[in-house]
Coordinates of N, CA and C in Angstrom, one line a residue:
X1 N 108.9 124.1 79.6 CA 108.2 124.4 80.9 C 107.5 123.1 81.3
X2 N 107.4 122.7 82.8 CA 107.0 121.5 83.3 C 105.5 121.0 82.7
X3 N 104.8 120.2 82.8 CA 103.8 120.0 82.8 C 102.5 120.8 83.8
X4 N 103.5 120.8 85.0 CA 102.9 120.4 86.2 C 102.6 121.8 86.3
X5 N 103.0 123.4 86.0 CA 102.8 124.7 85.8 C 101.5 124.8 85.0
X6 N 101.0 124.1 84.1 CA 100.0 123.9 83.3 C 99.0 124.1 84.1
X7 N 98.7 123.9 85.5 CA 97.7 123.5 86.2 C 98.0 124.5 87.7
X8 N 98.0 125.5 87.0 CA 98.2 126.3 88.4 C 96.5 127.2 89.0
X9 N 96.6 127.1 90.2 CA 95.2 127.7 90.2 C 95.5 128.9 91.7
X10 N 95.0 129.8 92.1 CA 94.7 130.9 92.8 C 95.0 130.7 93.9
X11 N 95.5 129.2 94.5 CA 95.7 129.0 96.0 C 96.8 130.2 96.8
X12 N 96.4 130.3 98.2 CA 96.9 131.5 98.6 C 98.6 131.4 98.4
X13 N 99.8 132.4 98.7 CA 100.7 132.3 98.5 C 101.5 132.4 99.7
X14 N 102.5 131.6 99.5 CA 103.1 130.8 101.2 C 103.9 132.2 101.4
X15 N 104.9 132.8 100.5 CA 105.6 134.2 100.7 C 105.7 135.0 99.1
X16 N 105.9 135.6 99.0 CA 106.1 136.6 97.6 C 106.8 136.0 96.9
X17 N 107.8 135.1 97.0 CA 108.4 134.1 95.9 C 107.8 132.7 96.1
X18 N 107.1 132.4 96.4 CA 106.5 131.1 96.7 C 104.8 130.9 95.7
X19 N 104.6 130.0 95.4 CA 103.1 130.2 95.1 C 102.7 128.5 94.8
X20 N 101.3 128.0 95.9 CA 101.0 126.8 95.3 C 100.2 126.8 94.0
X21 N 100.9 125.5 93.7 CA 100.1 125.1 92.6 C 99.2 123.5 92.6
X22 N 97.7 123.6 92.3 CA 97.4 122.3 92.8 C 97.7 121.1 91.8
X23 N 97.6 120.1 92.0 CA 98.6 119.1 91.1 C 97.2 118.2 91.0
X24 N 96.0 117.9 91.7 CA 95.0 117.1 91.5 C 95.4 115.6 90.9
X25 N 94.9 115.0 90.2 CA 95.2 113.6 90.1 C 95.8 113.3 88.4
X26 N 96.1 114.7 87.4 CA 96.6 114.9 86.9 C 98.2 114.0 86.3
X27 N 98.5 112.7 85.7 CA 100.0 112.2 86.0 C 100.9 112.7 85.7
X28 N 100.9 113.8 85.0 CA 102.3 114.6 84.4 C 103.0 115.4 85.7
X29 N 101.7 115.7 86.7 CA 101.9 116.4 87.8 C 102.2 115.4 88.9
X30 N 101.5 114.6 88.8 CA 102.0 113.6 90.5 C 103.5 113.1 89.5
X31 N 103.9 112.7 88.6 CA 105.6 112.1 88.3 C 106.3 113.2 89.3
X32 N 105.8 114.7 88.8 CA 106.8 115.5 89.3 C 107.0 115.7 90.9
X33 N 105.9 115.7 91.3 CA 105.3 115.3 92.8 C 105.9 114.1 93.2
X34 N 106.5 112.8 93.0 CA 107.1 111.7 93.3 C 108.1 111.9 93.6
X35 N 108.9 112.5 92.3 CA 110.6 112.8 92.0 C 110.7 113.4 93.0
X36 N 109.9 114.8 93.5 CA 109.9 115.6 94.7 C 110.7 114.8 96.1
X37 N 109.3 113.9 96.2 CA 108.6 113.3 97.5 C 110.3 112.1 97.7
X38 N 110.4 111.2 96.9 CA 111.5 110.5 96.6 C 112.9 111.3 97.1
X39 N 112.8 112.6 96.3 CA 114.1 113.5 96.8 C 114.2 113.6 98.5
X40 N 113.1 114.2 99.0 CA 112.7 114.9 100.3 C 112.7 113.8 101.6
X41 N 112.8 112.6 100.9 CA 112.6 111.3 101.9 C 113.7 110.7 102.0
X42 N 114.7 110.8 101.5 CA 115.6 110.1 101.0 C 116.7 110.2 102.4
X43 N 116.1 111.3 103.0 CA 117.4 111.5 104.4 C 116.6 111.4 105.6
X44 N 115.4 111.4 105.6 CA 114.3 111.2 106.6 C 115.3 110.3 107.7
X45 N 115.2 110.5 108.8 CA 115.6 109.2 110.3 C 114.4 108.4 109.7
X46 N 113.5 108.4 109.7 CA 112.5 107.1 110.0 C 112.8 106.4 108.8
X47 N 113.2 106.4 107.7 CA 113.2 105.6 106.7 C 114.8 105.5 106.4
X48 N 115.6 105.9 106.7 CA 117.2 105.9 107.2 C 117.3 104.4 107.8
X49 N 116.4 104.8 109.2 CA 116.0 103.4 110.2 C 115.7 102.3 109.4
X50 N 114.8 102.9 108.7 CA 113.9 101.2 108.4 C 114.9 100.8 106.9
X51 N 114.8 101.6 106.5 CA 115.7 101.0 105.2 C 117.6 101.5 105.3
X52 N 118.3 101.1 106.1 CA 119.8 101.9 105.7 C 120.3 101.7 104.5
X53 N 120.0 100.6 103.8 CA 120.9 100.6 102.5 C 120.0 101.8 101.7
X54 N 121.1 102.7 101.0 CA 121.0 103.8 100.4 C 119.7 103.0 99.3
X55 N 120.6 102.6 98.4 CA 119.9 102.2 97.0 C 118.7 101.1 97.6
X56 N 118.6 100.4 98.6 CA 117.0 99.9 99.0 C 116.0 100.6 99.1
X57 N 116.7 101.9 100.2 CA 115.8 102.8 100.6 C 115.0 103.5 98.7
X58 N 115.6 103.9 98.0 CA 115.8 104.5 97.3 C 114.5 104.0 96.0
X59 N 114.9 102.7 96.5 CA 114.2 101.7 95.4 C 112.6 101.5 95.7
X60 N 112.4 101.4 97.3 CA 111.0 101.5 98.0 C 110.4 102.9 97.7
X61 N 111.1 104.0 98.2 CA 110.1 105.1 97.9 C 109.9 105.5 96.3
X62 N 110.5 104.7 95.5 CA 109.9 105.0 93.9 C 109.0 103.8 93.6
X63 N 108.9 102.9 94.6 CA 107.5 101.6 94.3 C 106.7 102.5 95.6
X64 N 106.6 103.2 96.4 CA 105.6 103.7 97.5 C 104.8 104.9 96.7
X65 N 105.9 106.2 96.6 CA 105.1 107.0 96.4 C 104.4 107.3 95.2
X66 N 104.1 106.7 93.9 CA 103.4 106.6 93.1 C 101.9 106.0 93.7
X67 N 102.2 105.2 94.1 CA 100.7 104.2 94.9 C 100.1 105.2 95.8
X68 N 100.8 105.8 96.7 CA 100.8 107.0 97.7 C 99.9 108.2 96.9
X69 N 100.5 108.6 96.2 CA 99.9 109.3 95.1 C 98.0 109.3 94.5
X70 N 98.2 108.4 94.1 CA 96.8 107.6 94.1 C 95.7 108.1 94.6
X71 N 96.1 107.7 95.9 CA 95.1 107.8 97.0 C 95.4 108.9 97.6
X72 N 95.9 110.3 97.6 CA 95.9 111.3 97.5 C 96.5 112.3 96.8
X73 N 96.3 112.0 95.5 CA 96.8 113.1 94.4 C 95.1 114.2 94.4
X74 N 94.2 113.9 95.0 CA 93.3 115.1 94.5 C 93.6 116.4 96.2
X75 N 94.4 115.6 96.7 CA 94.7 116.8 98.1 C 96.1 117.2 97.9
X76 N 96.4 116.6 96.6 CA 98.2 117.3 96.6 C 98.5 118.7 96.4
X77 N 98.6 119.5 96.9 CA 99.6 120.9 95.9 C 101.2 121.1 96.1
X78 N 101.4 121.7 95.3 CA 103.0 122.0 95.2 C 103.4 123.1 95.4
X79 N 104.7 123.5 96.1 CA 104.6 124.9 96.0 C 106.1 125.2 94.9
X80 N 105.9 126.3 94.0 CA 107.1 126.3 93.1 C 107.3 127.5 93.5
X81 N 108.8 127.8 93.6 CA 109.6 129.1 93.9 C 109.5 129.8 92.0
X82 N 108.7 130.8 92.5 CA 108.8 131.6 91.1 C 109.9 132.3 90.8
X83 N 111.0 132.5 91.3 CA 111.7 133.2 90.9 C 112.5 132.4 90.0
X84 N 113.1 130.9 90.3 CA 113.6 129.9 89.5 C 112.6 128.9 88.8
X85 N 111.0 129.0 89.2 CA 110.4 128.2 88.2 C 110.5 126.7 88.9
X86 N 110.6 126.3 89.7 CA 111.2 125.0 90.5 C 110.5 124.9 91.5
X87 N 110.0 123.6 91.6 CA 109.2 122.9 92.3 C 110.4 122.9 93.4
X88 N 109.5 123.0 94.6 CA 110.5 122.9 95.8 C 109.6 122.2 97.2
X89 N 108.5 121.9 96.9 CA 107.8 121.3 98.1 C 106.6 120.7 97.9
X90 N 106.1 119.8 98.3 CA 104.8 119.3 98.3 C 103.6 119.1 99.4
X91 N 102.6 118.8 99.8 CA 101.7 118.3 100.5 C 100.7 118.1 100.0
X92 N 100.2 117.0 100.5 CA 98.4 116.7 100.5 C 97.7 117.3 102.0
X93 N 96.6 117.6 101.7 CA 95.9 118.1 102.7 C 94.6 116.9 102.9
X94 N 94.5 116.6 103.7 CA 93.2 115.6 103.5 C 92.2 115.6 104.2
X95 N 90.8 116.4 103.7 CA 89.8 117.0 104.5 C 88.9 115.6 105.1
X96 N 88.3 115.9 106.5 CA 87.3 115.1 106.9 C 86.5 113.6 105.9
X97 N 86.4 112.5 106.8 CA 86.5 111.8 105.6 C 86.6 111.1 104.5
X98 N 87.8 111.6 104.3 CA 88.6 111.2 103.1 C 88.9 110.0 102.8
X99 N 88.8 108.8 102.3 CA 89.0 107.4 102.1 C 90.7 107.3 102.1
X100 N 91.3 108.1 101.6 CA 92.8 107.8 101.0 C 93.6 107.6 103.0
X101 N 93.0 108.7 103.7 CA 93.7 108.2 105.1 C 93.4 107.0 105.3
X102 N 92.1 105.9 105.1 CA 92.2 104.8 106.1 C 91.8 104.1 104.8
X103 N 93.1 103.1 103.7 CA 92.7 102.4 102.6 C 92.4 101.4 102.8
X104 N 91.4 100.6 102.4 CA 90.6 99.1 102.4 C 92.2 98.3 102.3
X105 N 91.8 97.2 102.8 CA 93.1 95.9 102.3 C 93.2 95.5 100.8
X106 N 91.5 96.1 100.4 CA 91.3 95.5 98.7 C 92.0 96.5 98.0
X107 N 91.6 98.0 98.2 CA 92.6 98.8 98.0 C 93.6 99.2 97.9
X108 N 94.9 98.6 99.0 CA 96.1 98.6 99.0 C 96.6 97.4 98.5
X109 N 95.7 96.5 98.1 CA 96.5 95.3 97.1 C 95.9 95.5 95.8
X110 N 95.3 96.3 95.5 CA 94.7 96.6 93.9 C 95.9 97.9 93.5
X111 N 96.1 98.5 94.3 CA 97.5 99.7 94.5 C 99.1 98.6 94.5
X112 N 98.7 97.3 94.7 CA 100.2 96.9 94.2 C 101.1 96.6 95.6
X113 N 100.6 96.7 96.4 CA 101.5 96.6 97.7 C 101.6 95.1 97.7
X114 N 100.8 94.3 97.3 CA 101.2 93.0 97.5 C 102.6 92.6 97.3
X115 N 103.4 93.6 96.1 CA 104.9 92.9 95.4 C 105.8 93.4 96.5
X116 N 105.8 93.8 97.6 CA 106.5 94.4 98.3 C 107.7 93.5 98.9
X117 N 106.9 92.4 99.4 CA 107.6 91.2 99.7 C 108.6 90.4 98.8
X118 N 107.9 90.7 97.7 CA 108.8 89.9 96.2 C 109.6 90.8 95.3
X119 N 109.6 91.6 95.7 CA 110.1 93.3 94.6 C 111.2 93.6 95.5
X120 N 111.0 93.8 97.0 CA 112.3 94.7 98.0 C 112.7 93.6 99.2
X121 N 112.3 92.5 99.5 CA 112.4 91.7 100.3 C 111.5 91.8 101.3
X122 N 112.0 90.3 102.2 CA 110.6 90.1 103.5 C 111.5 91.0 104.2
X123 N 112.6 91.3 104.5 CA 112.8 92.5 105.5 C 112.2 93.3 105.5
X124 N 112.3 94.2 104.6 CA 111.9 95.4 104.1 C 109.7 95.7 104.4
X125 N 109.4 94.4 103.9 CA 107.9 94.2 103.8 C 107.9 94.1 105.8
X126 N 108.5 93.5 106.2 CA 108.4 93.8 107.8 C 108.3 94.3 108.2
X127 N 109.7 95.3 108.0 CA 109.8 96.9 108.8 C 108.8 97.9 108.1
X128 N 108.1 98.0 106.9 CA 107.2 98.5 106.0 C 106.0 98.3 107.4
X129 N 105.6 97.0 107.4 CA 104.5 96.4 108.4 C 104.2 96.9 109.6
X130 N 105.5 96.6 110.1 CA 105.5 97.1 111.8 C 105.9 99.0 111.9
X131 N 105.8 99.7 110.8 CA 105.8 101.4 110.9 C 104.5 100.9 110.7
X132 N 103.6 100.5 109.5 CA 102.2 100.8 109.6 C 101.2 100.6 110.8
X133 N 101.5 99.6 111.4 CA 100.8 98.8 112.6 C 101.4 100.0 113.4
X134 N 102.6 100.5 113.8 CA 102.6 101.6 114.6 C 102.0 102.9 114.5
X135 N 102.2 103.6 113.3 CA 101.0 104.1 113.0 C 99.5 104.7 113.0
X136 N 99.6 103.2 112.5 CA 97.6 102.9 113.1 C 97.0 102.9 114.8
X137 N 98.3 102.2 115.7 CA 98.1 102.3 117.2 C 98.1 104.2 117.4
X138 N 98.8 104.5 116.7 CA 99.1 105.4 117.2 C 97.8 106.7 117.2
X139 N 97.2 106.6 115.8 CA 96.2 107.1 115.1 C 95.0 106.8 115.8
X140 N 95.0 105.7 116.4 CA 94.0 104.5 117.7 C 93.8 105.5 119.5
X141 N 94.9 105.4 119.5 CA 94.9 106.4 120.7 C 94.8 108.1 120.6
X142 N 94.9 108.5 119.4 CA 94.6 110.1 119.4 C 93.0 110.0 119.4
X143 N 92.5 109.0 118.1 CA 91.1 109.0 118.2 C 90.5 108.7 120.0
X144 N 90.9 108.0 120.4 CA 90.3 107.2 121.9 C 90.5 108.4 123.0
X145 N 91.6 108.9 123.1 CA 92.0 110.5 123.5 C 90.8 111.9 123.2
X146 N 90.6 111.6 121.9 CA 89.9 112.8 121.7 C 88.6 112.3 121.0
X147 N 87.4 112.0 121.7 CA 86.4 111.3 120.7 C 85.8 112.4 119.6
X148 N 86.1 113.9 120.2 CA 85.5 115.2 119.1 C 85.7 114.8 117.4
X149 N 87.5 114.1 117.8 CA 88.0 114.1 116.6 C 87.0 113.1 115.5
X150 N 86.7 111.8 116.0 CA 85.6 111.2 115.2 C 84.4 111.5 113.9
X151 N 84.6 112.8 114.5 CA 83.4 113.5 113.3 C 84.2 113.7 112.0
X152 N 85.6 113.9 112.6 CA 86.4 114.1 111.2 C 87.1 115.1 111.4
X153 N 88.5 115.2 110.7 CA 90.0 115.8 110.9 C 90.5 116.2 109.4
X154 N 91.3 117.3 109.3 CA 92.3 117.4 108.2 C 93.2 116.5 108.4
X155 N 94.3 116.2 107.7 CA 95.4 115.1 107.9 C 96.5 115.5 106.7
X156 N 97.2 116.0 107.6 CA 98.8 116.8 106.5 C 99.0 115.4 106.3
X157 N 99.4 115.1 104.9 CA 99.9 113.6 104.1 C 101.6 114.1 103.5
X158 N 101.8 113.2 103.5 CA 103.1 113.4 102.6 C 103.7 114.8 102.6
X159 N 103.9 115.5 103.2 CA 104.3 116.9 103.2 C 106.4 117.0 102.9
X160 N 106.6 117.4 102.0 CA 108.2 117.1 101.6 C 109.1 118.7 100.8
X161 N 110.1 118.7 101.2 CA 110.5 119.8 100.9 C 112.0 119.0 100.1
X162 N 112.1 119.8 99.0 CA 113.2 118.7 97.5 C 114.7 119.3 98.7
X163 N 115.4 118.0 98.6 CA 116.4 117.9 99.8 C 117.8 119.1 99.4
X164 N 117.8 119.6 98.3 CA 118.9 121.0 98.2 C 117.9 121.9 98.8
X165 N 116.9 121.8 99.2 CA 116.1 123.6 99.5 C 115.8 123.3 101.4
X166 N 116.3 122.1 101.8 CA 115.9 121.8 103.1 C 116.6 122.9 103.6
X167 N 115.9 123.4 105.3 CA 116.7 124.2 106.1 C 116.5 125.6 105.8
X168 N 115.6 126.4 105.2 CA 115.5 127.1 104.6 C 114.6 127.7 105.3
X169 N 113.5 127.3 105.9 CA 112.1 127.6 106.2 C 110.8 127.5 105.4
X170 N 111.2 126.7 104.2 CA 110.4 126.9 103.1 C 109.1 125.8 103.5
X171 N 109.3 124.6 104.3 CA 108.4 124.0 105.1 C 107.7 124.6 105.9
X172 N 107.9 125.7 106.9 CA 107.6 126.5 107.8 C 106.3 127.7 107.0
X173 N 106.7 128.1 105.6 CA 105.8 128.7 104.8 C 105.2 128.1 104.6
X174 N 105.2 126.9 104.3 CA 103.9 125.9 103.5 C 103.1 125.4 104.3
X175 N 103.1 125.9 106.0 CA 102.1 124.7 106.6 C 101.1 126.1 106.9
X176 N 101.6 127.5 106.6 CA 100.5 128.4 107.1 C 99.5 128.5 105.8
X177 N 99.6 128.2 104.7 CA 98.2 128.2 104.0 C 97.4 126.6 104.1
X178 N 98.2 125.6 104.7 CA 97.3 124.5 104.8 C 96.9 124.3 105.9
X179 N 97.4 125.5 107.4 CA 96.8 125.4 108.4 C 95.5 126.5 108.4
X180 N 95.5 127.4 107.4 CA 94.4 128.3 107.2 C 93.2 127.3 106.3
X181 N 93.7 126.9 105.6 CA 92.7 125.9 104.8 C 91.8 125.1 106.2
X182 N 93.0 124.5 106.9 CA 92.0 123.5 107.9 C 91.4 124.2 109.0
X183 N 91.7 125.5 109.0 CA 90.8 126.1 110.3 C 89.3 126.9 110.3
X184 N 88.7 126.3 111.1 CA 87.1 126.6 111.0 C 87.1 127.9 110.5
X185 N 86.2 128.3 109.9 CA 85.8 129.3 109.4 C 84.8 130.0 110.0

């Protein structure tokens, strides 16, 4: 049995075969959370785009989402289909806040992003650059849009469904306990 079952706790349940389990910053649990995230990303358009060679793309999201991990393994849970015992989805939820949404530069080079350029090439570190920089404009203008938001926001992270279970709706169950989590009470 996984590691990552070791650490199941009462979070609500997405459908009757479904049940999260929280994975916190535990590493036996974020490996299995990577392998996930790695699987689930691997067909994504945006990283298709930025990386088309298969085995490049392939090679980046197993130097990203470990680092990724890091800085939000205490908002991770998983959701595992009980009937087969199998991890089938992941998210971070990340309450008001939270340091891991907006990392220092010291941060993200103490996390290892510096090799990006020497590990996957300067292409790669470019197109890496210019999604981040778009990103952050983008994240620029919601804040400037809506000053309420400033006091502070949830922020779905890494949210990935393992790529044989896509199409299923099993994403569609997993965002109603993390949209009940973020809704005022």
């Amino acid at each position: 049995q996984s590691l990552i079952r070791k650490s199941r706790t009462g979070m609500a349940h997405a459908s009757s075969s479904f049940e999260w389990w929280q994975t916190g910053l535990k590493p036996e649990c974020g490996a299995e959370a990577v392998e996930l995230l790695v699987d689930a990303f691997m067909g994504d358009p945006m990283w298709e785009t930025l990386l088309p060679d298969v085995g490049q793309r392939k090679k980046f999201l197993e130097f990203l989402w470990p680092r990724r991990m890091k800085l939000i393994g205490n908002a991770s849970r998983v959701l595992v289909d009980v009937t087969t015992n199998e991890v089938v989805g992941h998210a971070a939820l990340s309450s008001p806040g939270d340091k891991g949404l907006r990392p220092s530069f010291l941060t993200l080079m103490s996390l290892g992003m510096w090799q990006i350029p020497f590990r996957l090439g300067i292409s790669t570190y470019k197109g890496f650059d210019c999604m981040i920089g778009q990103m952050k404009e983008h994240q620029e203008q919601v804040l400037d849009n809506h000053p309420d938001l400033s006091r502070g926001y949830y922020s779905l992270q890494a949210m990935g469904i393992r790529a044989s279970r896509q199409g299923h709706g099993i994403g569609s169950k997993m965002l109603v306990p993390l949209l009940e989590e973020a809704s005022p009470k």
